[in-house]
Coordinates of C-alpha atoms and ligand atoms in Angstrom, one line a residue:
X1 CA 32.1 -10.3 -1.7
X2 CA 32.0 -10.1 2.1
X3 CA 30.3 -12.8 4.8
X4 CA 27.1 -11.3 4.8
X5 CA 27.5 -11.4 8.6
X6 CA 29.5 -9.0 8.2
X7 CA 27.5 -6.0 7.1
X8 CA 25.9 -6.1 10.5
X9 CA 27.4 -3.1 12.6
X10 CA 28.7 -3.1 16.0
X11 CA 26.5 -0.4 18.1
X12 CA 29.1 2.1 17.9
X13 CA 29.2 2.0 13.5
X14 CA 25.6 3.0 13.9
X15 CA 26.4 6.8 12.4
X16 CA 24.9 9.7 14.2
X17 CA 21.7 11.0 12.8
X18 CA 20.8 7.4 12.3
X19 CA 20.8 6.1 15.5
X20 CA 18.0 5.7 17.9
X21 CA 19.4 6.4 21.5
X22 CA 16.0 5.5 22.9
X23 CA 13.2 2.7 22.3
X24 CA 10.4 3.9 21.6
X25 CA 7.3 3.4 23.9
X26 CA 4.4 3.7 21.8
X27 CA 2.0 4.1 25.3
X28 CA -0.8 6.1 24.1
X29 CA -3.6 5.4 21.6
X30 CA -5.5 7.5 19.6
X31 CA -9.3 7.4 21.1
X32 CA -12.3 10.8 21.1
X33 CA -9.5 12.9 19.8
X34 CA -7.2 12.2 22.3
X35 CA -4.0 10.5 23.0
X36 CA -4.8 8.6 26.5
X37 CA -2.7 6.1 28.1
X38 CA -2.6 2.5 27.1
X39 CA -3.0 -0.3 30.2
X40 CA -2.2 -4.1 28.9
X41 CA 0.2 -5.6 27.3
X42 CA 2.1 -4.6 24.8
X43 CA 5.0 -6.7 22.4
X44 CA 8.3 -6.0 21.7
X45 CA 9.3 -4.1 18.4
X46 CA 12.6 -4.9 16.9
X47 CA 14.3 -4.0 13.8
X48 CA 15.4 -6.0 11.1
X49 CA 18.8 -5.3 11.7
X50 CA 20.7 -7.2 13.6
X51 CA 23.6 -5.9 15.8
X52 CA 27.0 -7.1 16.7
X53 CA 28.2 -7.5 20.2
X54 CA 30.8 -10.0 21.5
X55 CA 30.9 -11.9 18.4
X56 CA 26.7 -12.4 18.8
X57 CA 23.9 -10.6 16.5
X58 CA 20.5 -10.0 17.4
X59 CA 18.0 -8.1 16.1
X60 CA 17.5 -4.1 17.7
X61 CA 15.2 -3.5 20.3
X62 CA 13.2 -0.6 19.0
X63 CA 10.6 -0.5 21.5
X64 CA 7.6 -1.6 22.6
X65 CA 4.1 -1.3 21.0
X66 CA 0.3 -2.4 22.8
X67 CA -1.5 -6.0 22.1
X68 CA -4.7 -4.4 22.6
X69 CA -7.5 -6.4 23.5
X70 CA -11.1 -7.2 22.2
X71 CA -12.8 -4.4 24.3
X72 CA -10.6 -2.0 24.4
X73 CA -11.0 -1.9 20.4
X74 CA -13.9 -2.3 20.1
X75 CA -13.7 1.3 22.5
X76 CA -12.6 3.1 19.2
X77 CA -15.4 1.7 17.3
X78 CA -18.1 3.0 19.9
X79 CA -15.8 6.7 19.8
X80 CA -15.8 6.5 16.0
X81 CA -19.4 5.7 15.9
X82 CA -19.9 8.6 18.0
X83 CA -18.2 10.9 15.5
X84 CA -20.9 9.8 12.7
X85 CA -23.3 9.7 14.5
X86 CA -25.5 8.0 12.5
X87 CA -24.3 10.9 9.2
X88 CA -25.3 13.6 12.1
X89 CA -21.6 14.0 13.5
X90 CA -19.3 17.5 12.8
X91 CA -17.0 15.5 10.3
X92 CA -20.3 14.0 8.0
X93 CA -21.7 17.0 8.2
X94 CA -19.1 20.0 7.5
X95 CA -19.0 22.0 4.3
X96 CA -16.0 20.0 2.0
X97 CA -13.6 23.6 2.1
X98 CA -13.9 23.2 5.9
X99 CA -13.1 19.2 5.9
X100 CA -10.1 20.1 3.2
X101 CA -8.7 22.8 6.2
X102 CA -8.6 19.7 8.6
X103 CA -6.3 18.1 6.2
X104 CA -4.7 20.6 5.3
X105 CA -3.5 21.5 9.1
X106 CA -2.9 17.7 9.2
X107 CA -0.5 18.4 6.3
X108 CA 1.4 20.1 7.8
X109 CA 2.0 18.8 11.2
X110 CA 2.7 15.4 9.0
X111 CA 5.2 17.2 7.4
X112 CA 6.5 18.8 10.1
X113 CA 7.6 15.0 11.3
X114 CA 9.0 14.1 8.7
X115 CA 12.9 13.6 10.1
X116 CA 11.3 11.2 12.9
X117 CA 8.9 9.4 11.0
X118 CA 11.5 8.4 8.5
X119 CA 14.0 7.4 10.8
X120 CA 12.0 5.0 12.4
X121 CA 10.4 3.5 8.8
X122 CA 13.6 3.1 8.2
X123 CA 14.5 0.7 10.7
X124 CA 11.4 -0.5 11.0
X125 CA 11.2 -2.7 8.0
X126 CA 14.9 -2.3 6.3
X127 CA 14.2 0.1 3.8
X128 CA 16.7 2.2 2.2
X129 CA 17.3 6.0 3.9
X130 CA 16.7 7.4 0.5
X131 CA 13.4 5.3 -0.7
X132 CA 12.2 6.2 3.0
X133 CA 12.1 9.9 2.0
X134 CA 10.8 9.4 -1.3
X135 CA 7.3 7.1 0.6
X136 CA 7.0 9.9 3.0
X137 CA 7.2 13.0 0.1
X138 CA 5.3 10.3 -2.0
X139 CA 3.0 10.6 1.1
X140 CA 2.7 14.2 1.0
X141 CA 2.5 14.8 -3.0
X142 CA -0.6 12.1 -2.6
X143 CA -2.5 13.9 0.2
X144 CA -1.7 17.6 -1.8
X145 CA -2.9 15.8 -4.8
X146 CA -6.0 14.9 -3.2
X147 CA -6.9 17.6 -1.9
X148 CA -7.1 18.6 -5.6
X149 CA -9.0 16.4 -6.9
X150 CA -11.6 17.4 -4.0
X151 CA -11.7 20.2 -4.8
X152 CA -12.2 19.4 -9.5
X153 CA -15.2 17.3 -8.0
X154 CA -16.7 19.5 -6.0
X155 CA -16.5 21.9 -8.3
X156 CA -18.0 19.8 -11.0
X157 CA -21.3 19.5 -8.2
X158 CA -21.3 22.9 -7.4
X159 CA -24.8 23.0 -9.4
X160 CA -28.0 21.5 -10.3
X161 CA -29.4 19.1 -13.2
X162 CA -32.7 20.1 -14.5
X163 CA -34.5 16.1 -15.9
X164 CA -37.8 15.4 -16.9
X165 CA -39.3 18.5 -14.4
X166 CA -37.6 17.4 -11.8
X167 CA -33.8 19.5 -11.5
X168 CA -31.5 17.8 -8.5
X169 CA -27.8 18.6 -6.7
X170 CA -26.2 15.6 -7.3
X171 CA -22.8 15.2 -5.2
X172 CA -20.6 12.4 -3.2
X173 CA -21.4 11.4 0.5
X174 CA -19.6 9.1 2.8
X175 CA -20.3 5.8 3.8
X176 CA -20.2 6.1 7.6
X177 CA -16.7 4.0 9.7
X178 CA -14.2 2.8 8.5
X179 CA -11.8 0.6 8.6
X180 CA -8.3 0.7 7.4
X181 CA -5.5 -1.8 7.2
X182 CA -2.3 -1.2 5.2
X183 CA 0.6 -3.3 3.9
X184 CA 3.8 -3.4 5.5
X185 CA 5.7 -2.9 2.9
X186 CA 4.7 0.8 2.4
X187 CA 3.7 1.8 6.2
X188 CA 2.9 5.8 5.2
X189 CA 2.0 5.9 1.4
X190 CA -0.6 2.2 0.2
X191 CA -2.8 3.0 4.1
X192 CA -2.9 6.9 3.5
X193 CA -3.6 6.2 -0.2
X194 CA -7.2 4.7 1.8
X195 CA -6.7 6.9 5.2
X196 CA -6.6 10.3 3.8
X197 CA -9.8 9.7 0.8
X198 CA -11.9 8.3 3.5
X199 CA -11.2 10.8 6.1
X200 CA -11.4 14.0 3.3
X201 CA -15.2 13.1 1.7
X202 CA -16.2 12.6 5.8
X203 CA -16.1 9.6 6.8
X204 CA -14.3 8.6 10.2
X205 CA -11.2 5.6 10.6
X206 CA -10.5 3.1 12.9
X207 CA -6.8 2.7 11.9
X208 CA -4.6 -0.6 12.2
X209 CA -0.9 0.3 11.7
X210 CA 1.0 -2.6 9.7
X211 CA 2.9 -5.6 11.4
X212 CA 5.7 -3.9 10.7
X213 CA 5.5 -0.1 10.6
X214 CA 3.7 0.3 14.1
X215 CA 6.4 2.8 16.0
X216 CA 6.3 5.5 13.3
X217 CA 2.7 6.6 13.9
X218 CA 3.5 7.3 16.9
X219 CA 4.4 10.9 15.9
X220 CA 0.9 10.5 13.0
X221 CA -1.1 9.6 15.5
X222 CA -0.7 13.2 17.6
X223 CA -1.2 15.0 14.8
X224 CA -4.0 13.7 13.6
X225 CA -5.0 14.3 17.0
X226 CA -4.3 17.7 17.1
X227 CA -6.0 18.7 13.6
X228 CA -9.4 16.7 13.4
X229 CA -12.7 16.8 15.6
X230 CA -12.5 14.4 18.1
X231 CA -13.8 10.3 16.5
X232 CA -13.0 11.0 13.2
X233 CA -9.3 9.0 13.9
X234 CA -9.2 6.1 16.3
X235 CA -6.9 3.2 16.3
X236 CA -6.5 0.0 17.4
X237 CA -2.9 -2.0 17.5
X238 CA -2.1 -6.1 18.3
X239 CA -3.6 -9.4 17.4
X240 CA -5.5 -9.0 14.0
X241 CA -8.1 -11.8 15.1
X242 CA -8.7 -10.1 18.5
X243 CA -8.5 -7.1 17.4
X244 CA -10.2 -7.0 13.7
X245 CA -12.4 -10.2 14.2
X246 CA -14.4 -8.2 17.0
X247 CA -15.0 -5.0 15.1
X248 CA -16.0 -6.7 12.0
X249 CA -18.5 -9.4 13.7
X250 CA -20.2 -5.7 15.1
X251 CA -22.0 -4.9 11.2
X252 CA -21.2 -1.6 12.2
X253 CA -18.4 -1.4 9.9
X254 CA -19.4 -0.1 6.6
X255 CA -16.5 -0.4 4.1
X256 CA -13.5 -2.5 4.9
X257 CA -10.0 -0.9 3.4
X258 CA -7.6 -3.7 3.4
X259 CA -3.7 -4.4 1.5
X260 CA -2.6 -7.7 2.2
X261 CA -2.9 -11.2 0.9
X262 CA -6.4 -12.0 -0.1
X263 CA -6.2 -15.5 2.3
X264 CA -6.5 -12.8 5.6
X265 CA -8.8 -10.4 3.1
X266 CA -11.7 -13.7 2.9
X267 CA -11.3 -14.5 6.4
X268 CA -12.3 -10.2 7.2
X269 CA -15.1 -10.2 4.5
X270 CA -17.0 -12.9 6.2
X271 CA -16.6 -11.9 9.5
X272 CA -19.4 -9.1 8.6
X273 CA -22.6 -10.2 9.5
X274 CA -24.3 -8.2 6.5
X275 CA -21.8 -8.5 3.5
X276 CA -24.2 -6.3 1.3
X277 CA -23.3 -3.6 3.7
X278 CA -19.6 -3.7 3.9
X279 CA -18.3 -1.5 1.2
X280 CA -14.5 -3.5 0.5
X281 CA -11.6 -2.2 -1.1
X282 CA -9.4 -4.8 -0.9
X283 CA -5.0 -4.8 -2.9
X284 CA -4.6 -7.3 -2.4
X285 CA -1.3 -10.6 -3.8
X286 CA 0.2 -10.5 -7.5
X287 CA 2.2 -12.5 -9.3
X288 CA 3.3 -9.8 -12.1
X289 CA 4.4 -11.2 -14.7
X290 CA 7.1 -10.5 -17.2
X291 CA 7.3 -11.5 -20.8
X292 CA 10.8 -10.5 -23.3
X293 CA 10.3 -12.2 -26.5
X294 CA 13.0 -12.7 -28.7
X295 CA 12.8 -9.2 -30.7
X296 CA 13.4 -7.3 -27.0
X297 CA 15.7 -5.0 -26.4
X298 CA 18.2 -6.9 -24.2
X299 CA 19.7 -4.6 -22.0
X300 CA 15.9 -2.5 -21.1
X301 CA 14.7 -5.8 -20.3
X302 CA 17.2 -6.4 -18.0
X303 CA 17.5 -3.2 -16.6
X304 CA 13.5 -3.4 -15.8
X305 CA 13.5 -6.5 -14.8
X306 CA 16.4 -5.8 -11.7
X307 CA 14.6 -3.1 -11.0
X308 CA 10.9 -4.7 -11.7
X309 CA 11.9 -7.4 -9.5
X310 CA 14.8 -6.1 -6.8
X311 CA 13.7 -3.0 -5.5
X312 CA 13.3 -3.3 -1.7
X313 CA 14.2 -6.1 -2.1
X314 CA 11.0 -7.1 -4.1
X315 CA 9.0 -6.8 -1.3
X316 CA 6.5 -4.6 -3.5
X317 CA 3.0 -5.9 -4.3
X318 CA 4.1 -4.7 -8.1
X319 CA 6.8 -6.6 -7.8
X320 CA 7.6 -8.8 -11.4
X321 CA 7.8 -12.0 -10.1
X322 CA 8.2 -14.5 -12.6
X323 CA 10.1 -14.0 -15.9
X324 CA 9.0 -15.4 -19.1
X325 CA 12.4 -15.8 -21.2
X326 CA 12.1 -17.0 -24.8
X327 CA 15.0 -19.6 -26.0
X328 CA 16.7 -17.7 -28.3
X329 CA 17.9 -15.0 -25.6
X330 CA 17.8 -16.9 -22.8
X331 CA 21.0 -17.3 -21.7
X332 CA 22.2 -13.3 -22.6
X333 CA 19.6 -12.1 -20.6
X334 CA 20.6 -14.2 -17.3
X335 CA 24.0 -13.4 -17.9
X336 CA 23.4 -9.3 -17.9
X337 CA 20.8 -10.3 -15.2
X338 CA 23.6 -11.6 -13.1
X339 CA 26.0 -9.3 -13.5
X340 CA 23.8 -6.8 -13.4
X341 CA 22.9 -8.2 -9.6
X342 CA 26.2 -8.5 -8.3
X343 CA 26.2 -5.1 -8.7
X344 CA 23.7 -4.8 -6.0
X345 CA 24.6 -2.6 -3.2
X346 CA 24.0 -4.6 0.2
X347 CA 24.3 -3.1 3.5
X348 CA 22.7 -1.1 6.2
X349 CA 19.5 1.1 5.4
X350 CA 21.0 4.4 5.5
X351 CA 23.9 3.5 3.3
X352 CA 24.3 5.8 0.4
X353 CA 23.4 3.4 -2.9
X354 CA 22.4 0.8 -1.2
X355 CA 19.6 -2.2 -2.8
X356 CA 19.5 -4.8 -0.9
X357 CA 18.8 -4.5 2.9
X358 CA 17.5 -6.6 5.9
X359 CA 14.5 -8.0 5.7
X360 CA 11.6 -7.8 8.7
X361 CA 9.3 -10.4 8.5
X362 CA 10.4 -12.7 11.0
X363 CA 12.2 -16.3 9.3
X364 CA 11.6 -15.1 5.7
X365 CA 15.6 -16.0 4.8
X366 CA 14.5 -20.1 5.4
X367 CA 11.2 -19.7 4.0
X368 CA 13.3 -17.6 0.9
X369 CA 15.3 -20.3 1.2
X370 CA 12.6 -23.5 1.5
X371 CA 11.2 -22.1 -1.5
X372 CA 14.7 -21.5 -3.5
X373 CA 15.9 -25.3 -2.1
X374 CA 12.4 -26.7 -3.9
X375 CA 12.7 -25.2 -7.1
X376 CA 16.2 -26.8 -7.0
X377 CA 15.5 -30.1 -6.3
X378 CA 12.5 -29.4 -9.7
X379 CA 15.4 -28.7 -11.6
X380 CA 16.6 -25.3 -11.6
X381 CA 20.2 -23.6 -11.1
X382 CA 21.1 -20.4 -9.0
X383 CA 22.6 -18.3 -11.7
X384 CA 24.5 -15.9 -9.7
X385 CA 27.3 -15.1 -7.2
X386 CA 26.2 -15.8 -3.9
X387 CA 22.7 -16.0 -5.0
X388 CA 20.4 -17.2 -1.9
X389 CA 23.5 -17.1 0.5
X390 CA 21.7 -15.7 4.2
X391 CA 22.4 -14.9 7.7
X392 CA 19.7 -14.2 9.6
X393 CA 17.6 -11.1 7.8
X394 CA 19.9 -10.3 4.8
X395 CA 18.7 -12.7 2.4
X396 CA 21.3 -11.8 -1.1
X397 CA 19.0 -11.9 -3.8
X398 CA 19.2 -15.1 -6.4
X399 CA 18.6 -15.5 -10.3
X400 CA 17.4 -18.7 -10.6
X401 CA 16.4 -20.7 -13.6
X402 CA 14.7 -23.2 -15.2
X403 CA 11.9 -22.6 -12.6
X404 CA 9.5 -25.3 -13.5
X405 CA 5.9 -24.8 -13.7
X406 CA 5.8 -27.8 -10.5
X407 CA 8.1 -25.6 -8.6
X408 CA 6.2 -23.5 -5.6
X409 CA 8.3 -20.7 -6.7
X410 CA 6.6 -20.7 -9.9
X411 CA 3.3 -20.6 -8.7
X412 CA 3.6 -18.6 -4.7
X413 CA 4.1 -14.8 -3.8
X414 CA 7.3 -14.9 -2.6
X415 CA 7.9 -11.0 -1.6
X416 CA 11.6 -11.2 -1.4
X417 CA 14.2 -11.5 -3.1
X418 CA 14.4 -13.9 -5.8
X419 CA 13.9 -13.8 -9.8
X420 CA 12.6 -17.0 -11.4
X421 CA 13.3 -17.1 -14.8
X422 CA 11.1 -19.5 -17.1
X423 CA 12.4 -20.1 -19.9
X424 CA 9.8 -21.0 -23.4
X425 CA 9.5 -21.8 -26.9
X426 CA 6.2 -21.2 -27.7
X427 CA 4.2 -18.4 -27.1
X428 CA 1.7 -20.7 -25.8
X429 CA 2.9 -22.0 -23.0
X430 CA 2.8 -17.9 -21.2
X431 CA -0.4 -17.4 -22.6
X432 CA -1.2 -19.8 -21.1
X433 CA -0.1 -19.7 -17.6
X434 CA -1.5 -16.0 -17.6
X435 CA -4.6 -17.5 -18.6
X436 CA -5.1 -19.2 -15.6
X437 CA -3.0 -18.2 -12.9
X438 CA -5.9 -16.6 -9.9
X439 CA -3.9 -13.2 -9.8
X440 CA -4.5 -10.3 -12.3
X441 CA -3.1 -7.0 -11.2
X442 CA -0.2 -6.0 -13.9
X443 CA 2.5 -8.0 -17.1
X444 CA 5.2 -6.3 -18.5
X445 CA 5.3 -7.0 -22.1
X446 CA 9.1 -6.9 -23.6
X447 CA 9.0 -6.8 -27.2
X448 CA 10.3 -4.0 -30.1
X449 CA 7.7 -5.3 -32.7
X450 CA 4.4 -3.5 -32.6
X451 CA 2.6 -6.1 -34.2
X452 CA 3.4 -9.0 -31.6
X453 CA 2.6 -6.1 -29.0
X454 CA -1.3 -5.2 -30.3
X455 CA -1.7 -9.2 -31.0
X456 CA -1.2 -9.7 -27.3
X457 CA -1.9 -6.4 -25.5
X458 CA -5.7 -6.9 -27.1
X459 CA -6.6 -10.6 -24.9
X460 CA -3.8 -9.4 -21.9
X461 CA -6.1 -6.2 -21.1
X462 CA -8.9 -8.3 -20.2
X463 CA -7.1 -10.1 -17.9
X464 CA -4.6 -7.8 -15.9
X465 CA -5.2 -4.0 -14.9
X466 CA -2.2 -3.0 -16.4
X467 CA -0.3 -3.7 -19.1
X468 CA 3.4 -2.2 -19.2
X469 CA 5.5 -2.7 -22.4
X470 CA 9.3 -2.6 -22.1
X471 CA 8.7 -1.4 -19.0
X472 CA 8.5 -2.7 -15.6
X473 CA 5.5 -2.8 -13.0
X474 CA 4.5 -0.3 -11.0
X475 CA 2.0 1.5 -8.8
X476 CA 2.8 5.0 -9.9
X477 CA 2.3 7.9 -11.1
X478 CA -0.3 8.2 -8.0
X479 CA -3.0 9.6 -10.6
X480 CA -3.4 6.7 -12.3
X481 CA -5.9 3.8 -12.0
X482 CA -4.2 0.7 -9.6
X483 CA -6.3 -2.3 -9.6
X484 CA -6.3 -5.7 -9.9
X485 CA -8.5 -8.7 -11.2
X486 CA -9.2 -12.6 -9.7
X487 CA -7.6 -12.5 -6.9
X488 CA -5.9 -8.9 -6.9
X489 CA -8.2 -6.6 -6.0
X490 CA -11.2 -5.6 -5.6
X491 CA -11.6 -1.4 -6.4
X492 CA -9.5 0.8 -8.1
X493 CA -7.5 3.3 -6.4
X494 CA -6.0 6.7 -7.2
X495 CA -6.0 10.2 -6.6
X496 CA -9.3 10.7 -7.5
X497 CA -10.7 6.7 -8.0
X498 CA -9.9 6.9 -4.2
X499 CA -12.7 9.6 -3.6
X500 CA -15.0 7.8 -5.5
X501 CA -15.2 5.4 -4.2
X502 CA -15.1 5.8 0.0
X503 CA -18.4 7.9 -1.3
X504 CA -21.7 7.3 -2.7
X505 CA -23.3 9.0 -5.6
X506 CA -26.3 11.2 -3.4
X507 CA -28.8 14.0 -5.5
X508 CA -31.5 16.6 -3.6
X509 CA -34.1 16.5 -5.9
X510 CA -37.7 18.5 -6.3
X511 CA -39.8 18.5 -8.7
X512 CA -39.9 22.3 -10.8
X513 CA -42.4 24.2 -9.6
X514 CA -42.4 28.3 -8.0
X515 CA -43.1 26.5 -4.2
X516 CA -39.6 24.4 -4.7
X517 CA -38.1 27.1 -6.8
X518 CA -38.5 29.4 -3.7
X519 CA -37.4 26.9 -0.9
X520 CA -33.9 25.8 -3.5
X521 CA -33.2 29.4 -4.2
X522 CA -33.7 30.6 -0.3
X523 CA -31.7 27.7 1.0
X524 CA -28.4 28.2 -1.7
X525 CA -29.0 32.1 -0.7
X526 CA -28.7 32.0 3.0
X527 CA -26.1 29.1 2.2
X528 CA -28.1 27.3 5.4
X529 CA -27.7 23.2 3.7
X530 CA -23.9 21.6 3.8
X531 CA -25.2 19.7 1.4
X532 CA -27.7 21.7 -1.1
X533 CA -24.7 24.7 -1.8
X534 CA -23.6 26.2 -4.7
X535 CA -20.8 27.5 -3.3
X536 CA -17.8 27.5 -5.7
X537 CA -14.1 26.3 -4.3
X538 CA -11.4 29.0 -5.8
Ligands
G3H1 O1 3.2 -2.9 -2.9 C1 3.0 -1.5 -3.5 C2 3.3 -0.6 -3.9 O2 2.1 0.3 -4.3 C3 3.4 -0.7 -5.0 O3 4.1 0.5 -5.4 O4 4.9 -0.1 -7.9 O5 4.7 2.3 -7.1 O6 6.5 0.9 -5.8 P1 5.1 0.6 -6.6

């Protein structure tokens, strides 16, 4: 393999279509429905891509992002509260079909900014062009599916129910001000899986972009400003404790929608003065295991573990992060997996077919190296050629075995291209680990024996929220429920579940008598209420 440094380009080697000629300055924030100029400090936004110049390598500076202070963050809250207006605002009281029209207008704008957004996504987080396009397009589908799911939900609610001489119309109503924060690995998709359902159900949103993936929100926020009523979406940016703490401490946040670490999730929740009034929708840490039994189809298992553990350099919450392999097949499995890893293309995100790309987190290579060294000091070996070598932000994936239970790598969420294997003889060992693990998102089982699989499925469904058979762990398709037990999540997301998560069942009810019948009939005939309505969305 070439020296890792040689994968980084000189500026003139970047293909024209992907070149960022000017630095992007995110000098506006979305407040009260307008993109307003930001005055204050800025931070440099640098790309994980390093540029070679005169023998030196430096991360490319791609722009500047605002570092708000607490007062500026509280302005966003003021704007959001004014738009919600204690439930009397234009947005929370709007007819659902009109809200849908606004979101459709936003969607059209969003689709029109695909090229610029995908390019920045690639530069900001180092995701391959191919996967950046996929993330964008998956988000478009998510928005379309959400609109359809809401129509279905609304149609089911467009009738009255009668029981015990009481008739009622039961719908879902918004919750209030939602604070939305997505992760850097899917800065658009995961943020939108929170923000779009929150908005379409009538909530207002304060949005903070992830630590990487800030500049790409410039055009997205402009699109929100042009298509939604004032104050419905507001942005904050900067350092978490400075901008997020005052928002939560105000007690005026009704929903915390956060995807990140459980450590930060716990800190955030505790800051709300009235925790009973805070609904939390959280996607947190995961250490999804694969268990490969002696009768597994080894080639299939290798393929699934390869994509499951190394897609986007292992930076997926759903990635396979610990691989239990039975002693009887360990040698063959490891050999085949090591070969498969050496066939992964390494390079810059714009290169066709590239799989291993630069990592966006500061000092990530050093962190991965220290975890790898710790495992080696406890008896592990790197099994693939060049595994664990690195230069700057480019880290060559390492297959490591045997990783002992006392190694850091066995227990932490590495969120990077390290594939730890733990061989086992007795099934009780991985089972014990799964039961005691603090995480509970997903698990992958590899076996050809329906009997053994059934036995494991029946207890694993009480430890994890998705059991995958001879398949890698993954969130998609987005219509499937995505959740986690223990420290992995709070609440369930999917296209339809998210509509429920960001709303509350609310009803208008009346005793069945002539007066009430007359009143309700008049209201529905005159269409004078947006909530109490039998209109059917076609
Ligand atoms: O990082 C978590 C993402 O939601 C993973 O999504 O499993 O469909 O790639 P995915």
